[in-house]
PDB file of C-alpha atoms in Angstrom:
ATOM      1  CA  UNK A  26     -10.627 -10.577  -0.818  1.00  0.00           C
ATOM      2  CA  UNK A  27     -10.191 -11.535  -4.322  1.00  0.00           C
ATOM      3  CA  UNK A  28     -10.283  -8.408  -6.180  1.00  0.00           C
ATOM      4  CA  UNK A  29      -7.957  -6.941  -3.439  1.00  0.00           C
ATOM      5  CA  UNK A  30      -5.443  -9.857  -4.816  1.00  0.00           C
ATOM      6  CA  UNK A  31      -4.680  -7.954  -7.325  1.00  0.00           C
ATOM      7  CA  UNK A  32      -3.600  -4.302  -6.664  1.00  0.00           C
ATOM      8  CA  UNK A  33       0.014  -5.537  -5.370  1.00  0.00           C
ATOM      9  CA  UNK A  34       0.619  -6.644  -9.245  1.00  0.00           C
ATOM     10  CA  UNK A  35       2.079  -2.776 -10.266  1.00  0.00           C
ATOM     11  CA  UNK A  36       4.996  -2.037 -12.341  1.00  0.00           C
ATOM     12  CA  UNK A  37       7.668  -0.443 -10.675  1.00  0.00           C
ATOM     13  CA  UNK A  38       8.617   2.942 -11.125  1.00  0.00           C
ATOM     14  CA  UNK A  39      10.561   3.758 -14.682  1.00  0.00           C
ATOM     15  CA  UNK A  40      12.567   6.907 -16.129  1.00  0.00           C
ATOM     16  CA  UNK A  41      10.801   8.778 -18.685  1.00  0.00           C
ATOM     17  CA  UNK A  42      12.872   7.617 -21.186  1.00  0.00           C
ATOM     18  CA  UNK A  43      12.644   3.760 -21.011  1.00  0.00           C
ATOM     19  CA  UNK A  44      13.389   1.392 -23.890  1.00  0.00           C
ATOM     20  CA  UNK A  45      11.275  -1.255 -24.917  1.00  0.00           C
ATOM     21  CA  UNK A  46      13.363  -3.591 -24.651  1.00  0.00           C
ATOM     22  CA  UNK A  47      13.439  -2.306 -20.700  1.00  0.00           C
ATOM     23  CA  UNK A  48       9.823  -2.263 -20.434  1.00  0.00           C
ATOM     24  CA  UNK A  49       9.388  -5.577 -21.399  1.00  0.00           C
ATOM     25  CA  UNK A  50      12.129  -6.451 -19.082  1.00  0.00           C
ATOM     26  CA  UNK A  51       9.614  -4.765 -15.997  1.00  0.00           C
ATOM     27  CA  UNK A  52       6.312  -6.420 -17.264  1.00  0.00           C
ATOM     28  CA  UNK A  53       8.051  -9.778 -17.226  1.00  0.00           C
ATOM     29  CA  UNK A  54       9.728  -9.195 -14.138  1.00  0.00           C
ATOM     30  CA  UNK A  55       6.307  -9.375 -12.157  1.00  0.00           C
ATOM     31  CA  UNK A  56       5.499 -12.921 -13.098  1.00  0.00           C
ATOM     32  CA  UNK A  57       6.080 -13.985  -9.777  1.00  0.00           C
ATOM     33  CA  UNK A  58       3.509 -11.606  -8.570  1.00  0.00           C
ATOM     34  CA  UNK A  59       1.237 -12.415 -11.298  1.00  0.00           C
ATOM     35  CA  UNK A  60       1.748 -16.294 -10.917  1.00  0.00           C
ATOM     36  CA  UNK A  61       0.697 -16.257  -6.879  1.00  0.00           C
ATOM     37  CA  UNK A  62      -2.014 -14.069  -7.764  1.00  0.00           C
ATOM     38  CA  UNK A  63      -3.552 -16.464 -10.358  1.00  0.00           C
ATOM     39  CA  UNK A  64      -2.887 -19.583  -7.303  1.00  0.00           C
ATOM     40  CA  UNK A  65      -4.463 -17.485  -4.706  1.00  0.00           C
ATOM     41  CA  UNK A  66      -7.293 -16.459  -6.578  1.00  0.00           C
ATOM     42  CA  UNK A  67      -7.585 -20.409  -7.409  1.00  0.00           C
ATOM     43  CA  UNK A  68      -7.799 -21.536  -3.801  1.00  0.00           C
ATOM     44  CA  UNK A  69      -9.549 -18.672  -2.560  1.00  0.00           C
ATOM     45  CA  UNK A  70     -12.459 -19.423  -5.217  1.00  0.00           C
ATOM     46  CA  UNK A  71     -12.322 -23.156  -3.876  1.00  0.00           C
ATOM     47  CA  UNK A  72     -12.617 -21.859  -0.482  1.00  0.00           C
ATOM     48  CA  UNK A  73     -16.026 -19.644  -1.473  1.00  0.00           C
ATOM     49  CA  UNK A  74     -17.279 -22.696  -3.417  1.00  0.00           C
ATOM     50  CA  UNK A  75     -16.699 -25.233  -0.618  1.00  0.00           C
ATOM     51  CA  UNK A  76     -18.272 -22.351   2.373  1.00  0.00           C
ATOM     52  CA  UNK A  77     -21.005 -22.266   0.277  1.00  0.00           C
ATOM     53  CA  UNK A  78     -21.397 -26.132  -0.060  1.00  0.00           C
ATOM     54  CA  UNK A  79     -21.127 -26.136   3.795  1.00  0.00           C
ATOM     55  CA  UNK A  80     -23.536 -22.841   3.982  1.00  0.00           C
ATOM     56  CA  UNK A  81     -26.178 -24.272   1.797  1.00  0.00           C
ATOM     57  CA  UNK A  82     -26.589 -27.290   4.181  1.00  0.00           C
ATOM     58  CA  UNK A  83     -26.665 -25.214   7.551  1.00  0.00           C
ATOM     59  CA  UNK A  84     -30.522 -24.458   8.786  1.00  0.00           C
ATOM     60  CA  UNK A  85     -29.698 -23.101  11.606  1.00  0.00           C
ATOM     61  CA  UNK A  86     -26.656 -21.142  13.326  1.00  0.00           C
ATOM     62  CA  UNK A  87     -25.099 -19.805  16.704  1.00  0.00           C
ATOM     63  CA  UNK A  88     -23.061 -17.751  18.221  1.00  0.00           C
ATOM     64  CA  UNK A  89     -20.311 -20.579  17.845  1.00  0.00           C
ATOM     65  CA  UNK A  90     -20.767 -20.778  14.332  1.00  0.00           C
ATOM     66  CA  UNK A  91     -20.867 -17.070  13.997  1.00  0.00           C
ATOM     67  CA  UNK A  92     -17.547 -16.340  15.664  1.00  0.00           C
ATOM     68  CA  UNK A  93     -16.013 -19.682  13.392  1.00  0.00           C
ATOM     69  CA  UNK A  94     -17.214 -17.726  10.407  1.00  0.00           C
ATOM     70  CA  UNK A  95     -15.317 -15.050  12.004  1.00  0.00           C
ATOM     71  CA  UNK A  96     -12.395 -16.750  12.170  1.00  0.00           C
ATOM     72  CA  UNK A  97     -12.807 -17.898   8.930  1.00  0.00           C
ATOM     73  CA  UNK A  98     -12.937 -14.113   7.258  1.00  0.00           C
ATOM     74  CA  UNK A  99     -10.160 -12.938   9.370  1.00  0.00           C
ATOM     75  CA  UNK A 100      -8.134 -15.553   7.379  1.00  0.00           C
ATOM     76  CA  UNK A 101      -9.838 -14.461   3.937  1.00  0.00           C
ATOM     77  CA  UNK A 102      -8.312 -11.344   4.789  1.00  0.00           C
ATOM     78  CA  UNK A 103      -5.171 -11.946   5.083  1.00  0.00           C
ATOM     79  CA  UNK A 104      -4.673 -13.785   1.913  1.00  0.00           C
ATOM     80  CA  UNK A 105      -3.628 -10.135   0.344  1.00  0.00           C
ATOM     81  CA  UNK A 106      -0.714  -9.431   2.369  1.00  0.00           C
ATOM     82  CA  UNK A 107       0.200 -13.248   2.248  1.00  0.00           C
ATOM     83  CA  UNK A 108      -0.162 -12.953  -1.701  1.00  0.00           C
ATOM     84  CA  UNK A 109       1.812  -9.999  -1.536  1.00  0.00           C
ATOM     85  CA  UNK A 110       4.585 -11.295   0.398  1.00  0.00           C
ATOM     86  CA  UNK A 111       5.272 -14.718  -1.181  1.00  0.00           C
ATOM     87  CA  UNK A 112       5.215 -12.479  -4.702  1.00  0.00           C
ATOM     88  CA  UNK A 113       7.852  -9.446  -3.671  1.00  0.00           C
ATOM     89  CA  UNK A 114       9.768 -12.352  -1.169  1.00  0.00           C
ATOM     90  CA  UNK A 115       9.755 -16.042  -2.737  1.00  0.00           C
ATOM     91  CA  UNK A 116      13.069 -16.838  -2.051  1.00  0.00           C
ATOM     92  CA  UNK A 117      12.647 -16.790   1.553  1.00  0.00           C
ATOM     93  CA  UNK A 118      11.625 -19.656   3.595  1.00  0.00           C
ATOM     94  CA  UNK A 119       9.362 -17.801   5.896  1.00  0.00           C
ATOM     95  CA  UNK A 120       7.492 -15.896   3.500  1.00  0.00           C
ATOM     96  CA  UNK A 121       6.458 -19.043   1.301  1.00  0.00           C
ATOM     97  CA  UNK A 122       5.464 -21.003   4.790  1.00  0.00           C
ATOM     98  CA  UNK A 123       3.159 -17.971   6.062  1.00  0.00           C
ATOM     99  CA  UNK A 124       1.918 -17.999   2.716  1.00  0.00           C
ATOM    100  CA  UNK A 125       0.958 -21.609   2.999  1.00  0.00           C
ATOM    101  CA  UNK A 126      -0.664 -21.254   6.568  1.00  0.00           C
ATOM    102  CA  UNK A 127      -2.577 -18.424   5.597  1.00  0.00           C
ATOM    103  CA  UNK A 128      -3.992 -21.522   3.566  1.00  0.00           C
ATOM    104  CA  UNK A 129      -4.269 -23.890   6.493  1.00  0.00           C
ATOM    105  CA  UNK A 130      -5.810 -21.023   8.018  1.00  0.00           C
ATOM    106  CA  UNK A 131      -8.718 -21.222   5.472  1.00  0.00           C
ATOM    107  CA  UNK A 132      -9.170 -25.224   5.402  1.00  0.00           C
ATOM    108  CA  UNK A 133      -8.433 -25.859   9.158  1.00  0.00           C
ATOM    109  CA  UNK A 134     -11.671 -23.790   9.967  1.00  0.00           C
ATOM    110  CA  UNK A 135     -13.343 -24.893   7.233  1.00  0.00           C
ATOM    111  CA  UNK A 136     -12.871 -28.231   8.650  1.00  0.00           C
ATOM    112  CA  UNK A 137     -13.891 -27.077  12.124  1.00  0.00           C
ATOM    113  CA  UNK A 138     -17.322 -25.516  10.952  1.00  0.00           C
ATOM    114  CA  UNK A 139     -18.318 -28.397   9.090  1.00  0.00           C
ATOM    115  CA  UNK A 140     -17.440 -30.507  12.269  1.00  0.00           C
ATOM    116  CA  UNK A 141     -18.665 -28.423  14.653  1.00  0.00           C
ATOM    117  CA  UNK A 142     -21.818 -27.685  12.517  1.00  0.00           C
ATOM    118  CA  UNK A 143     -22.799 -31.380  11.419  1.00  0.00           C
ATOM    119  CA  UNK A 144     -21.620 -33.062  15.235  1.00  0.00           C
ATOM    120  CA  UNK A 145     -25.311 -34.571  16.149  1.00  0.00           C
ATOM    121  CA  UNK A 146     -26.795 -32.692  12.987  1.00  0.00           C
ATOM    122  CA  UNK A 147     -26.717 -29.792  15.343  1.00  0.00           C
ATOM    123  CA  UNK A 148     -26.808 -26.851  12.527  1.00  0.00           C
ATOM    124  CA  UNK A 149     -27.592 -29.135   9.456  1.00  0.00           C
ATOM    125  CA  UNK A 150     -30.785 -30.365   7.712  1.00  0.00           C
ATOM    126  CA  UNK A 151     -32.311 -33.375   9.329  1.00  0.00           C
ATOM    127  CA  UNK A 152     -32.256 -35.457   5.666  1.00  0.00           C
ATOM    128  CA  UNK A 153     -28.387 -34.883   5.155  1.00  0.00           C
ATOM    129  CA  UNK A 154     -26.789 -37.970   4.088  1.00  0.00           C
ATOM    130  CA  UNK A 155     -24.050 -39.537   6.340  1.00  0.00           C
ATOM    131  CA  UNK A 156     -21.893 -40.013   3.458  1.00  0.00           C
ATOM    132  CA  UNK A 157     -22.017 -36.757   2.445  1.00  0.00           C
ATOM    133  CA  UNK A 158     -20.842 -35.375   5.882  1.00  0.00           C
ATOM    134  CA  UNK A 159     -17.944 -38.178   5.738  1.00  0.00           C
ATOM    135  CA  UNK A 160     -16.988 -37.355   2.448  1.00  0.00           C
ATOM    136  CA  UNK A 161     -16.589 -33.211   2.902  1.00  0.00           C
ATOM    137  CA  UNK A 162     -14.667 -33.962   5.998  1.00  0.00           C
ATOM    138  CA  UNK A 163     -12.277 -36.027   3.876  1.00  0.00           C
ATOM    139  CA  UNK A 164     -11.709 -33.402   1.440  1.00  0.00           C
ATOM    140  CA  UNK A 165     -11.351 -30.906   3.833  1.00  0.00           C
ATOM    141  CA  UNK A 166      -8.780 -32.594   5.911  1.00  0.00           C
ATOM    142  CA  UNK A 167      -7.062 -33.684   2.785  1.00  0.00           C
ATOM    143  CA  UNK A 168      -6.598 -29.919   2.060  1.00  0.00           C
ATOM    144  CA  UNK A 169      -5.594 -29.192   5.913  1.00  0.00           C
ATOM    145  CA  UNK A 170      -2.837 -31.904   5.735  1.00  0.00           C
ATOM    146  CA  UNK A 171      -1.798 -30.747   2.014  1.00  0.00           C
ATOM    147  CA  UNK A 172      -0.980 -27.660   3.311  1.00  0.00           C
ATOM    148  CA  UNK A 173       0.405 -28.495   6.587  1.00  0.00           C
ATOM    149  CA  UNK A 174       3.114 -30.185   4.409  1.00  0.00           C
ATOM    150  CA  UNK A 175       3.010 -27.426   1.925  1.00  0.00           C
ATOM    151  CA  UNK A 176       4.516 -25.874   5.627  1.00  0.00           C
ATOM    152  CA  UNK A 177       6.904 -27.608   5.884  1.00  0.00           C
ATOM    153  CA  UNK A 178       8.488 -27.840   2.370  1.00  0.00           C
ATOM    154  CA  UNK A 179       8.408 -24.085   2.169  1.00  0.00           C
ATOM    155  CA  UNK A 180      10.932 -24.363   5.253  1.00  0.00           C
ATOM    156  CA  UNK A 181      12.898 -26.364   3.149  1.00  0.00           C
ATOM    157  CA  UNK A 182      12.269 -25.420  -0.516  1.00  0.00           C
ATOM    158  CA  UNK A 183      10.076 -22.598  -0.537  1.00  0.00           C
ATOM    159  CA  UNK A 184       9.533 -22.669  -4.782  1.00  0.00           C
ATOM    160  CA  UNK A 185       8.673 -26.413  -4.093  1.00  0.00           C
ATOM    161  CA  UNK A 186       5.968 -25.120  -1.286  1.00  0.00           C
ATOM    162  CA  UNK A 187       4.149 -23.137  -4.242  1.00  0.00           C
ATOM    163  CA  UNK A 188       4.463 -25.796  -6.645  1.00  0.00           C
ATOM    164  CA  UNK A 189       2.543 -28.003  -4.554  1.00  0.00           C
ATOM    165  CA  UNK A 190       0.028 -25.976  -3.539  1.00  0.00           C
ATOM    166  CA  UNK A 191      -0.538 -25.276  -7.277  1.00  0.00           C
ATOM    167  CA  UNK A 192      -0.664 -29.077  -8.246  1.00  0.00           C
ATOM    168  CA  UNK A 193      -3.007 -29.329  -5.456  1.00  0.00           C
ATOM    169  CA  UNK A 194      -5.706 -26.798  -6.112  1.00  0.00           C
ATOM    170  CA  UNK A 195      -5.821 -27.217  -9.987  1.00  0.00           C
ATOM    171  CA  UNK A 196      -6.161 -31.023  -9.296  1.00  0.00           C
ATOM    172  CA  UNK A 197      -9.238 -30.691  -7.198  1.00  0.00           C
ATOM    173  CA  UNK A 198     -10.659 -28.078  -9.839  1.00  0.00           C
ATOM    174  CA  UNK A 199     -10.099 -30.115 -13.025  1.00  0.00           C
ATOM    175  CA  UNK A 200     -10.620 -34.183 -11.804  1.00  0.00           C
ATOM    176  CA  UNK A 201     -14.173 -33.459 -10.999  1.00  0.00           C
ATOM    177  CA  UNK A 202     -14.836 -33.047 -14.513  1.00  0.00           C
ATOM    178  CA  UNK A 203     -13.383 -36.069 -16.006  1.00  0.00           C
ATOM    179  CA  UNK A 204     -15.237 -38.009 -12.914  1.00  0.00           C
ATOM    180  CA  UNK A 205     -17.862 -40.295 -13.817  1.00  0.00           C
ATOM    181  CA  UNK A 206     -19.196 -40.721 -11.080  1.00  0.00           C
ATOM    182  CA  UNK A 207     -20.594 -37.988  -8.843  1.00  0.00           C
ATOM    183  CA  UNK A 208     -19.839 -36.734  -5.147  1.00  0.00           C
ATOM    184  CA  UNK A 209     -22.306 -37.038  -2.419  1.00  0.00           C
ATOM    185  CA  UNK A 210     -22.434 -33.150  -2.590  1.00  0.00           C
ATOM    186  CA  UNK A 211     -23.333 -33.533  -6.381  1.00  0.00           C
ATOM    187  CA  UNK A 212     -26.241 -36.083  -5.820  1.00  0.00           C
ATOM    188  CA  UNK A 213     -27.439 -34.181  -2.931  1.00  0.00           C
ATOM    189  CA  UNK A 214     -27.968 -30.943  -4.582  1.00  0.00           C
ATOM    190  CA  UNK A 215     -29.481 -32.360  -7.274  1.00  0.00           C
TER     191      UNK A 215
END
């Protein structure tokens, strides 16, 4: 999913004879491209990083699980043409909002495996800490409700839908390093 991010971010097609002053013109034309690429690739590296949080606590699975998982790469998937369309189509309400519930998408069954997967510690190890499965659920429906708003501002103000999402996701990557103190996830790993 995350390399295939990428190949929409092409220059268009240019006469032989182009200035440079019209060549520079193209390259900086795709920032929009090259900006929702660089979010997309931010949240979908949070996603992998918080599956495999969730993964390395599972000792056991099922066919519910599996088809979840499922679920869960089906949305993975979809993040290119999502990408894609937010980065050719900004402007328009409808491409920012599927955009942002391709993102639901990813933390609304993240949210259900972890649920579904710690409900009577039926997947998880026996020694997992209660606070720990309290305090991933948190996060996790933090991010489902983030972008359920993120939703509905891109039906309103679709640039403001992408800022958000953007303040969002590099939030959660850069205050747990100026954190003193450490998540359950952090002390249980450890």
């Amino acid at each position: 999913g995350m390399t295939l991010l990428v190949l929409d971010i092409k220059l268009p097609t240019m006469p032989n004879e182009i200035s440079s002053h019209g060549f520079t013109h193209a390259i900086f034309a795709l920032w929009p491209h090259f900006g929702v690429f660089v979010l997309s690739f931010v949240i979908l590296a949070r996603a992998w990083e918080v599956h495999h949080y969730i993964f390395d606590y599972l000792v056991r699975y099922d066919h519910t699980l599996v088809y979840l998982n499922m679920l869960y790469l089906m949305a993975v998937a979809l993040l290119p043409f999502s990408t894609s369309l937010v980065g050719t189509h900004s402007n328009f309400e409808i491409s920012a909002a599927i955009y942002a519930a391709n993102f639901l998408a990813l933390s609304g069954i993240t949210l259900l495996i972890w649920n579904y997967a710690t409900r009577d510690r039926r997947l998880v190890r026996g020694d997992i800490q209660p606070e720990l499965i309290a305090w991933l659920r948190k996060r996790l429906a933090l991010s489902t409700v983030i972008n359920c708003v993120a939703i509905l501002v891109a039906l309103i103000y679709p640039p403001l839908c992408i800022l958000l999402l953007l303040i969002y996701q590099l939030s959660m990557v850069i205050i747990p390093f100026f954190r003193k103190n450490s998540s359950p996830a952090d002390r249980s790993s450890s």
